């Protein structure tokens, strides 16, 4: 394993070096949080694919293939479909808004302060996403070095926190691009063909496994529908995804680069399912489906190549973890802490480079966001060490995100009659309904997201129609920003902010 260890150590050292290099570029809030909104199509598509394809998509995707066959691709497939929908229908408008967070978009659309509710919901989602990604280090470092679970989490988490804190989005973008390349080579170009050959080819796989392993809906139609609700819609509204959209150099880059990334996700989904299916042929009696990835890597790949593929798994985890961490810190600082200390700022006008506050320099803004990444990173590592039920934590996060924020966000983009009061009611009713139904039916049940979404939609439409339409000046300013012009929001806050 000495060569494999060397590959992994060199990879980790490279991540830290890129964090140091990124620190030299992050001189303003825009540079630190959204890479100066300067990414071109190649880098944008690579980093977008890197963040959405994390440990769950790689290790979990192979595990689903092991358990259900080719239909195990559906989880990652729905992620790709969501990214395609975001890129084709919404990304250009989102990029033109020139904001930093989803709550700032709600401010612009509904004409008031996006109060603490939407910020706290989004913060909880990004926090748990970062936690569940960080936990995955335990599995990978156990395979690599046989390390204790807590030590593995601290080691992996500390590296991500270090390079994220140093250079913000520039460091994360550079590391994600490397991770995208490593992931493509390791999983698609090396592990996939080797796994199929070791299993005897597709004909042998089909002969040795039940027909359900090759049925399109072998995983279950209801499961696929739930994946669409949670993951496809989650791609449309997550702060971690939007913050990547904000890095695009233009709305064209956001649309075309995102479409390329979504297409890549579809191929990655199928690859993971095929690898898992091959693992079922080779190792039919594993203790857990999630062991399939590590087992086939250890037993089927030669020295050196094995290290590269394990680095690919590490890349998948790190890209999602770092993206969720900077999203969590951005929301905590800009949408929660700033409001609690009474320093609510209006989203900046298009045209970067100005100080984001009359009282703080660009250096102060970078320092403040850097401190929040460090604090959130330490919290994420601490929670990850103490948390055992990863699936439940991630399900709660996605249920709250989609049940509470999907309707007011998409409603704001698509329905001009939606009001601030309607959006507030939608967040409150949808969020409370999801929590109550999870307590009633169980965290992993399908009913909470089904009925929570319906309750959120009904509350949004009913309250919006029952209250005064959004002020014409607010809608005019909103349309100007959607068109990419430099209009700003009226200064009069709404008393029923979202």
Coordinates of C-alpha atoms in Angstrom, one line a residue:
X1 CA 0.0 0.0 0.0
X2 CA 3.0 2.3 0.1
X3 CA 2.5 3.6 -3.4
X4 CA -1.3 4.1 -2.6
X5 CA -0.4 6.0 0.5
X6 CA 2.0 8.3 -1.4
X7 CA -0.7 9.1 -3.9
X8 CA -3.1 10.1 -1.2
X9 CA -0.6 12.1 0.8
X10 CA 0.5 14.0 -2.4
X11 CA -3.2 14.7 -3.2
X12 CA -3.9 16.1 0.3
X13 CA -0.8 18.2 0.2
X14 CA -1.9 19.6 -3.2
X15 CA -5.3 20.6 -1.7
X16 CA -3.6 22.6 1.0
X17 CA -1.2 24.2 -1.5
X18 CA -4.1 25.4 -3.6
X19 CA -5.8 26.8 -0.5
X20 CA -2.7 28.9 0.1
X21 CA -2.6 30.0 -3.5
X22 CA -6.3 30.9 -3.4
X23 CA -5.7 33.1 -0.4
X24 CA -3.6 35.4 -2.5
X25 CA -6.5 36.0 -4.9
X26 CA -9.3 36.5 -2.4
X27 CA -9.0 40.2 -1.7
X28 CA -12.7 41.2 -1.6
X29 CA -16.0 39.8 -0.5
X30 CA -16.9 39.0 -4.1
X31 CA -13.6 37.2 -4.7
X32 CA -13.8 35.3 -1.4
X33 CA -17.5 34.2 -1.6
X34 CA -18.2 33.8 -5.4
X35 CA -14.7 33.8 -7.0
X36 CA -15.2 37.3 -8.3
X37 CA -18.1 36.0 -10.6
X38 CA -15.4 35.3 -13.2
X39 CA -15.5 31.6 -14.0
X40 CA -15.6 30.5 -17.6
X41 CA -17.5 27.5 -19.0
X42 CA -14.8 24.8 -18.5
X43 CA -14.0 25.7 -14.9
X44 CA -17.7 26.4 -14.0
X45 CA -19.0 23.1 -15.3
X46 CA -16.2 21.1 -13.7
X47 CA -16.6 22.7 -10.3
X48 CA -20.4 22.5 -10.5
X49 CA -20.2 18.7 -11.2
X50 CA -17.7 18.3 -8.4
X51 CA -19.9 19.9 -5.7
X52 CA -23.1 18.0 -6.6
X53 CA -21.4 14.6 -6.9
X54 CA -20.2 13.9 -3.3
X55 CA -19.6 10.9 -1.2
X56 CA -23.3 9.9 -1.3
X57 CA -23.2 10.0 -5.1
X58 CA -20.0 7.9 -5.3
X59 CA -19.9 5.5 -2.3
X60 CA -23.7 5.6 -1.9
X61 CA -24.3 5.4 -5.6
X62 CA -22.2 2.2 -5.9
X63 CA -24.0 0.9 -2.8
X64 CA -27.4 1.4 -4.4
X65 CA -26.1 -0.4 -7.5
X66 CA -25.0 -3.3 -5.3
X67 CA -28.4 -3.4 -3.7
X68 CA -30.8 -2.7 -6.6
X69 CA -28.8 -3.1 -9.8
X70 CA -28.9 -0.5 -12.6
X71 CA -32.0 1.2 -11.1
X72 CA -29.7 2.2 -8.2
X73 CA -28.6 5.0 -10.6
X74 CA -31.9 6.9 -9.9
X75 CA -30.7 8.8 -6.9
X76 CA -27.7 10.4 -8.7
X77 CA -29.7 10.6 -11.9
X78 CA -32.3 12.8 -10.3
X79 CA -29.5 15.1 -9.0
X80 CA -28.4 15.4 -12.6
X81 CA -32.0 16.1 -13.8
X82 CA -32.3 18.8 -11.1
X83 CA -29.1 20.5 -12.2
X84 CA -30.2 20.4 -15.8
X85 CA -33.5 22.0 -14.9
X86 CA -31.7 24.7 -12.9
X87 CA -29.3 25.4 -15.6
X88 CA -31.8 25.5 -18.5
X89 CA -34.7 27.4 -16.9
X90 CA -33.3 29.4 -13.9
X91 CA -29.5 29.8 -13.8
X92 CA -29.3 32.8 -16.2
X93 CA -31.8 34.8 -14.1
X94 CA -30.1 33.8 -10.9
X95 CA -26.7 34.8 -12.1
X96 CA -27.9 38.2 -13.2
X97 CA -29.3 39.0 -9.7
X98 CA -25.7 39.5 -8.4
X99 CA -26.5 38.5 -4.9
X100 CA -24.7 36.2 -2.4
X101 CA -27.5 34.1 -0.8
X102 CA -31.0 32.8 -1.5
X103 CA -32.4 35.0 1.3
X104 CA -31.1 38.1 -0.5
X105 CA -33.0 36.9 -3.6
X106 CA -36.1 36.7 -1.5
X107 CA -35.4 40.3 -0.2
X108 CA -35.3 41.6 -3.7
X109 CA -38.4 39.7 -4.9
X110 CA -40.7 40.4 -2.0
X111 CA -39.4 43.9 -1.0
X112 CA -38.4 43.4 2.6
X113 CA -35.9 41.9 5.0
X114 CA -35.7 38.1 4.5
X115 CA -36.0 37.7 8.3
X116 CA -34.4 34.9 10.1
X117 CA -36.8 32.1 9.1
X118 CA -35.5 31.5 5.6
X119 CA -31.9 32.1 6.7
X120 CA -32.1 29.6 9.5
X121 CA -33.8 26.9 7.3
X122 CA -31.1 27.3 4.7
X123 CA -28.4 27.3 7.4
X124 CA -29.7 24.1 8.9
X125 CA -29.7 22.4 5.5
X126 CA -26.1 23.5 4.6
X127 CA -24.8 22.6 8.1
X128 CA -26.2 19.1 7.9
X129 CA -25.0 18.6 4.4
X130 CA -21.5 19.6 5.5
X131 CA -21.8 17.3 8.5
X132 CA -22.9 14.2 6.6
X133 CA -20.1 14.8 4.0
X134 CA -17.5 15.1 6.8
X135 CA -18.6 11.8 8.3
X136 CA -17.7 10.1 5.1
X137 CA -14.0 10.7 5.8
X138 CA -14.2 8.0 8.5
X139 CA -15.0 5.4 5.9
X140 CA -12.3 6.4 3.5
X141 CA -9.5 6.9 6.0
X142 CA -10.4 3.6 7.7
X143 CA -9.9 1.9 4.3
X144 CA -6.7 3.8 3.6
X145 CA -4.9 3.9 7.0
X146 CA -7.1 2.0 9.5
X147 CA -7.6 5.1 11.5
X148 CA -10.1 5.6 14.3
X149 CA -13.4 7.1 13.2
X150 CA -13.0 10.3 15.2
X151 CA -9.4 10.8 14.1
X152 CA -10.4 10.3 10.5
X153 CA -13.2 12.9 10.7
X154 CA -10.8 15.4 12.3
X155 CA -8.1 14.8 9.7
X156 CA -10.3 15.0 6.6
X157 CA -12.4 17.9 8.1
X158 CA -9.3 19.9 9.1
X159 CA -7.9 19.8 5.6
X160 CA -11.2 21.0 4.1
X161 CA -11.6 23.7 6.7
X162 CA -8.0 24.9 6.2
X163 CA -8.1 25.4 2.4
X164 CA -11.7 26.8 2.6
X165 CA -10.8 29.3 5.3
X166 CA -7.6 30.4 3.5
X167 CA -8.9 31.2 0.1
X168 CA -12.7 30.9 0.2
X169 CA -14.4 30.2 -3.1
X170 CA -11.2 30.6 -5.1
X171 CA -9.5 27.8 -3.1
X172 CA -12.6 25.7 -3.3
X173 CA -12.9 26.3 -7.0
X174 CA -9.3 25.3 -7.7
X175 CA -9.5 22.2 -5.5
X176 CA -12.9 21.2 -7.0
X177 CA -11.4 21.4 -10.5
X178 CA -8.6 19.0 -9.5
X179 CA -11.2 16.8 -7.7
X180 CA -13.4 16.7 -10.9
X181 CA -10.4 15.5 -12.9
X182 CA -9.4 12.9 -10.4
X183 CA -12.9 11.7 -10.0
X184 CA -13.4 11.4 -13.7
X185 CA -10.2 9.4 -14.2
X186 CA -10.6 7.3 -11.0
X187 CA -14.3 6.3 -11.3
X188 CA -15.2 6.6 -15.0
X189 CA -12.0 5.7 -16.8
X190 CA -10.4 3.2 -14.3
X191 CA -12.8 1.6 -11.9
X192 CA -15.8 1.3 -14.2
X193 CA -14.1 -0.8 -17.0
X194 CA -12.0 -2.8 -14.5
X195 CA -15.2 -3.7 -12.5
X196 CA -17.1 -4.8 -15.6
X197 CA -14.2 -6.9 -16.9
X198 CA -13.6 -8.5 -13.4
X199 CA -17.3 -9.5 -13.3
X200 CA -17.0 -11.2 -16.6
X201 CA -18.7 -8.6 -18.8
X202 CA -22.4 -7.6 -19.0
X203 CA -23.5 -11.0 -20.3
X204 CA -22.1 -12.8 -17.3
X205 CA -23.5 -10.2 -14.9
X206 CA -26.9 -10.6 -16.4
X207 CA -26.7 -14.4 -16.2
X208 CA -25.7 -14.4 -12.5
X209 CA -28.1 -11.8 -11.1
X210 CA -31.9 -11.6 -10.9
X211 CA -33.8 -9.8 -13.7
X212 CA -34.8 -7.0 -11.2
X213 CA -31.2 -5.9 -11.3
X214 CA -31.6 -4.8 -14.9
X215 CA -35.2 -3.4 -14.6
X216 CA -35.4 0.4 -15.0
X217 CA -37.7 0.8 -12.0
X218 CA -36.3 -2.1 -9.9
X219 CA -35.7 0.3 -7.0
X220 CA -39.5 1.1 -6.9
X221 CA -41.5 3.8 -8.6
X222 CA -42.4 5.6 -5.4
X223 CA -38.7 5.7 -4.4
X224 CA -37.9 7.4 -7.7
X225 CA -40.7 9.9 -7.3
X226 CA -39.4 10.8 -3.8
X227 CA -35.9 11.2 -5.2
X228 CA -37.2 13.7 -7.7
X229 CA -39.0 15.7 -5.0
X230 CA -36.0 15.8 -2.7
X231 CA -33.0 15.8 -4.9
X232 CA -34.2 17.3 -8.2
X233 CA -36.1 20.1 -6.5
X234 CA -33.3 20.4 -3.9
X235 CA -30.9 21.3 -6.7
X236 CA -33.1 24.2 -7.7
X237 CA -33.0 26.0 -4.4
X238 CA -29.9 25.0 -2.3
X239 CA -27.5 27.7 -1.2
X240 CA -24.5 25.5 -2.0
X241 CA -25.7 25.2 -5.6
X242 CA -26.8 28.8 -6.0
X243 CA -23.5 30.0 -4.7
X244 CA -21.8 28.2 -7.6
X245 CA -24.2 29.8 -10.0
X246 CA -23.1 33.1 -8.7
X247 CA -19.5 32.4 -9.7
X248 CA -20.4 32.3 -13.5
X249 CA -18.8 35.0 -15.6
X250 CA -22.1 35.4 -17.5
X251 CA -25.6 34.0 -17.7
X252 CA -24.6 32.1 -20.8
X253 CA -21.8 30.4 -18.9
X254 CA -24.2 29.5 -16.1
X255 CA -26.7 28.0 -18.6
X256 CA -24.3 26.1 -20.9
X257 CA -21.8 25.1 -18.2
X258 CA -24.5 23.9 -15.9
X259 CA -26.1 21.9 -18.7
X260 CA -22.7 20.2 -19.3
X261 CA -22.3 19.4 -15.6
X262 CA -25.9 18.0 -15.4
X263 CA -25.2 15.7 -18.4
X264 CA -22.0 14.6 -16.7
X265 CA -24.0 13.7 -13.6
X266 CA -26.3 11.4 -15.6
X267 CA -23.2 9.5 -16.9
X268 CA -21.7 9.3 -13.4
X269 CA -25.0 7.9 -12.1
X270 CA -25.0 5.1 -14.5
X271 CA -21.3 4.3 -13.9
X272 CA -21.9 4.0 -10.2
X273 CA -24.8 1.7 -10.6
X274 CA -22.8 -0.5 -13.1
X275 CA -19.9 -0.7 -10.7
X276 CA -22.2 -1.7 -7.8
X277 CA -23.9 -4.3 -10.0
X278 CA -20.4 -5.8 -10.9
X279 CA -19.5 -5.8 -7.1
X280 CA -22.7 -7.8 -6.4
X281 CA -21.4 -10.5 -8.8
X282 CA -17.9 -10.5 -7.3
X283 CA -18.9 -10.2 -3.6
X284 CA -22.5 -11.3 -3.2
X285 CA -22.5 -11.4 0.6
X286 CA -21.1 -8.1 1.9
X287 CA -22.3 -6.9 5.3
X288 CA -23.5 -3.6 3.9
X289 CA -24.1 -2.3 0.4
X290 CA -22.0 0.8 1.3
X291 CA -19.0 -1.5 1.6
X292 CA -19.1 -2.3 -2.1
X293 CA -17.0 0.6 -3.2
X294 CA -14.2 0.1 -0.8
X295 CA -14.2 -3.7 -1.3
X296 CA -14.0 -3.6 -5.1
X297 CA -11.3 -0.9 -5.0
X298 CA -9.1 -2.9 -2.6
X299 CA -9.5 -6.3 -4.3
X300 CA -9.9 -5.5 -8.0
X301 CA -7.4 -2.7 -8.7
X302 CA -3.6 -2.8 -8.9
X303 CA -1.2 -0.8 -6.6
X304 CA -1.1 2.9 -7.4
X305 CA -4.3 2.8 -9.4
X306 CA -6.0 1.8 -6.2
X307 CA -4.6 4.9 -4.5
X308 CA -5.9 7.1 -7.4
X309 CA -9.4 5.7 -7.2
X310 CA -9.5 6.1 -3.4
X311 CA -8.3 9.7 -4.0
X312 CA -11.3 10.0 -6.3
X313 CA -13.6 9.0 -3.5
X314 CA -11.9 11.5 -1.2
X315 CA -12.3 14.1 -3.9
X316 CA -16.0 13.4 -4.1
X317 CA -16.4 13.9 -0.3
X318 CA -14.2 17.0 -0.1
X319 CA -15.9 18.8 -3.0
X320 CA -19.3 18.5 -1.4
X321 CA -18.0 19.2 2.1
X322 CA -16.2 22.4 1.1
X323 CA -19.1 23.7 -0.9
X324 CA -21.5 23.0 1.9
X325 CA -19.2 24.6 4.4
X326 CA -18.7 27.9 2.6
X327 CA -22.5 28.0 1.9
X328 CA -23.2 27.4 5.6
X329 CA -20.8 30.2 6.7
X330 CA -22.1 32.6 4.1
X331 CA -25.7 32.2 5.3
X332 CA -24.7 32.3 8.9
X333 CA -22.7 35.6 8.5
X334 CA -24.8 37.4 5.9
X335 CA -28.4 36.2 6.6
X336 CA -28.3 35.5 10.4
X337 CA -25.5 37.2 12.2
X338 CA -25.8 40.5 10.3
X339 CA -29.6 40.6 11.1
X340 CA -29.1 39.7 14.7
X341 CA -26.6 42.5 15.2
X342 CA -29.0 44.9 13.4
X343 CA -26.7 45.4 10.4
X344 CA -29.0 44.2 7.6
X345 CA -27.5 45.1 4.3
X346 CA -29.2 45.5 0.9
X347 CA -27.9 43.2 -1.8
X348 CA -25.2 45.0 -3.8
X349 CA -26.0 46.4 -7.1
X350 CA -24.5 44.8 -10.2
X351 CA -21.0 46.1 -10.5
X352 CA -18.5 44.5 -8.2
X353 CA -15.6 46.0 -6.4
X354 CA -17.4 48.5 -4.1
X355 CA -17.3 48.1 -0.4
X356 CA -20.2 46.0 0.7
X357 CA -20.7 48.2 3.8
X358 CA -20.1 51.8 4.5
X359 CA -18.4 50.9 7.8
X360 CA -16.3 47.9 6.8
X361 CA -13.5 47.7 4.3
X362 CA -13.2 44.9 1.7
X363 CA -10.5 43.4 3.9
X364 CA -12.8 43.4 7.0
X365 CA -15.5 41.6 4.9
X366 CA -13.1 38.9 3.8
X367 CA -11.8 38.5 7.4
X368 CA -15.3 38.3 8.8
X369 CA -16.4 35.6 6.3
X370 CA -13.1 33.7 6.8
X371 CA -13.8 33.7 10.6
X372 CA -17.2 32.3 10.0
X373 CA -15.9 29.5 7.8
X374 CA -13.4 28.5 10.6
X375 CA -16.1 28.6 13.3
X376 CA -18.6 26.7 11.2
X377 CA -15.9 24.2 10.2
X378 CA -15.0 23.4 13.8
X379 CA -18.8 23.0 14.6
X380 CA -19.2 20.7 11.6
X381 CA -16.3 18.5 12.7
X382 CA -17.7 18.4 16.3
X383 CA -21.2 17.4 15.2
X384 CA -19.9 14.8 12.8
X385 CA -17.9 13.1 15.5
X386 CA -21.0 12.8 17.7
X387 CA -23.6 11.9 15.0
X388 CA -24.3 8.4 13.9
X389 CA -27.4 8.4 11.8
X390 CA -26.2 10.1 8.6
X391 CA -29.2 9.1 6.4
X392 CA -31.7 10.5 8.9
X393 CA -29.7 13.8 9.3
X394 CA -29.5 14.3 5.5
X395 CA -33.2 13.4 5.1
X396 CA -34.2 16.0 7.7
X397 CA -32.1 18.6 6.0
X398 CA -33.5 18.0 2.6
X399 CA -37.1 17.8 3.8
X400 CA -36.8 21.1 5.6
X401 CA -35.2 22.7 2.6
X402 CA -37.7 21.5 0.0
X403 CA -40.8 21.6 2.2
X404 CA -40.0 25.1 3.6
X405 CA -38.3 27.0 0.7
X406 CA -39.1 25.5 -2.6
X407 CA -42.5 27.1 -3.1
X408 CA -41.6 30.7 -2.1
X409 CA -38.4 30.6 -4.2
X410 CA -39.9 29.2 -7.3
X411 CA -43.1 31.2 -6.7
X412 CA -41.0 34.4 -6.6
X413 CA -39.4 33.5 -9.9
X414 CA -42.5 32.4 -11.7
X415 CA -45.6 34.1 -10.2
X416 CA -45.7 37.9 -9.9
X417 CA -48.8 37.8 -7.6
X418 CA -46.8 36.1 -4.8
X419 CA -46.4 38.4 -1.8
X420 CA -44.1 38.6 1.2
X421 CA -46.9 37.5 3.5
X422 CA -47.6 34.5 1.3
X423 CA -43.9 33.6 1.2
X424 CA -43.7 33.8 5.0
X425 CA -46.8 31.7 5.4
X426 CA -45.4 29.2 3.0
X427 CA -42.0 28.8 4.8
X428 CA -43.7 28.5 8.2
X429 CA -46.5 26.2 7.2
X430 CA -44.3 24.0 5.0
X431 CA -41.5 23.8 7.6
X432 CA -43.8 23.0 10.5
X433 CA -45.8 20.5 8.4
X434 CA -42.6 18.6 7.5
X435 CA -41.4 18.5 11.1
X436 CA -44.8 17.4 12.4
X437 CA -45.1 14.7 9.8
X438 CA -41.6 13.4 10.4
X439 CA -42.5 13.1 14.1
X440 CA -45.7 11.3 13.1
X441 CA -44.6 9.0 10.2
X442 CA -40.9 8.7 10.9
X443 CA -37.9 10.6 9.5
X444 CA -37.4 8.3 6.5
X445 CA -41.1 8.2 5.5
X446 CA -42.2 9.7 2.2
X447 CA -45.3 11.4 3.6
X448 CA -43.6 14.4 5.2
X449 CA -42.2 15.8 1.9
X450 CA -45.4 15.0 0.0
X451 CA -47.9 16.7 2.4
X452 CA -45.4 19.3 3.5
X453 CA -45.0 20.6 -0.1
X454 CA -48.8 20.6 -0.6
X455 CA -49.3 22.6 2.6
X456 CA -46.6 25.0 1.6
X457 CA -48.1 25.6 -1.8
X458 CA -51.7 26.1 -0.4
X459 CA -50.4 28.6 2.2
X460 CA -48.4 30.5 -0.4
X461 CA -51.3 30.9 -2.9
X462 CA -54.0 31.5 -0.4
X463 CA -52.2 34.1 1.7
X464 CA -50.8 35.8 -1.4
X465 CA -54.3 36.2 -2.9
X466 CA -55.7 37.4 0.4
X467 CA -53.1 40.1 0.8
X468 CA -52.2 43.2 -1.1
X469 CA -50.0 42.6 -4.2
X470 CA -46.3 43.4 -4.0
X471 CA -45.5 47.0 -4.5
X472 CA -45.1 47.9 -8.2
X473 CA -41.8 49.7 -7.4
X474 CA -40.4 46.5 -5.8
X475 CA -41.5 44.4 -8.8
X476 CA -40.0 46.9 -11.2
X477 CA -36.7 46.8 -9.3
X478 CA -36.9 43.0 -9.3
X479 CA -37.4 42.9 -13.1
X480 CA -34.4 45.3 -13.6
X481 CA -32.2 43.0 -11.6
X482 CA -33.4 39.9 -13.5
X483 CA -32.5 41.7 -16.7
X484 CA -29.0 42.3 -15.4
X485 CA -29.4 46.0 -14.9
X486 CA -28.2 47.9 -11.8
X487 CA -31.5 48.9 -10.2
X488 CA -31.6 48.5 -6.5
X489 CA -34.4 47.5 -4.2
X490 CA -36.6 50.2 -2.6
X491 CA -35.4 50.9 0.9
X492 CA -38.8 50.6 2.6
X493 CA -38.8 47.2 4.4
X494 CA -41.8 45.0 4.5
X495 CA -43.2 44.2 8.0
X496 CA -43.8 40.6 6.9
X497 CA -40.4 39.7 5.6
X498 CA -39.8 36.1 4.6

